């Protein structure tokens, strides 16, 4: 599995969303958002797209794969 840096927290905060609010918008649990922000979970493509739309930022700016 590829290593990645997740900048989700930055973009979520720019939209003034809590983890719970973002989780609700994209249909996952808050714990999933928390694990994503800590780069402990690789999102599916669908989840990455949904998050990208919710925070209005390009996927490649949120999830930086190394």
mmCIF file of C-alpha atoms in Angstrom, residues 16-40:
data_model
loop_
_atom_site.group_PDB
_atom_site.id
_atom_site.type_symbol
_atom_site.label_atom_id
_atom_site.label_comp_id
_atom_site.label_asym_id
_atom_site.label_seq_id
_atom_site.Cartn_x
_atom_site.Cartn_y
_atom_site.Cartn_z
ATOM 1 C CA UNK A 16 -15.364 25.348 8.899
ATOM 2 C CA UNK A 17 -16.515 21.728 9.129
ATOM 3 C CA UNK A 18 -16.135 19.403 12.092
ATOM 4 C CA UNK A 19 -15.081 15.807 11.531
ATOM 5 C CA UNK A 20 -18.652 14.781 12.319
ATOM 6 C CA UNK A 21 -20.131 17.206 9.757
ATOM 7 C CA UNK A 22 -17.773 16.079 7.014
ATOM 8 C CA UNK A 23 -18.408 12.433 7.845
ATOM 9 C CA UNK A 24 -22.149 13.009 7.530
ATOM 10 C CA UNK A 25 -21.718 14.786 4.177
ATOM 11 C CA UNK A 26 -19.730 11.909 2.680
ATOM 12 C CA UNK A 27 -21.568 9.029 4.366
ATOM 13 C CA UNK A 28 -18.900 7.629 6.694
ATOM 14 C CA UNK A 29 -18.284 7.568 10.441
ATOM 15 C CA UNK A 30 -16.350 10.315 12.210
ATOM 16 C CA UNK A 31 -13.688 7.744 13.052
ATOM 17 C CA UNK A 32 -13.015 7.277 9.335
ATOM 18 C CA UNK A 33 -12.353 11.002 8.922
ATOM 19 C CA UNK A 34 -10.121 10.935 12.001
ATOM 20 C CA UNK A 35 -8.094 8.005 10.604
ATOM 21 C CA UNK A 36 -7.805 9.717 7.222
ATOM 22 C CA UNK A 37 -6.495 12.894 8.836
ATOM 23 C CA UNK A 38 -3.841 10.839 10.647
ATOM 24 C CA UNK A 39 -2.940 9.064 7.372
ATOM 25 C CA UNK A 40 -3.905 5.724 8.950
#
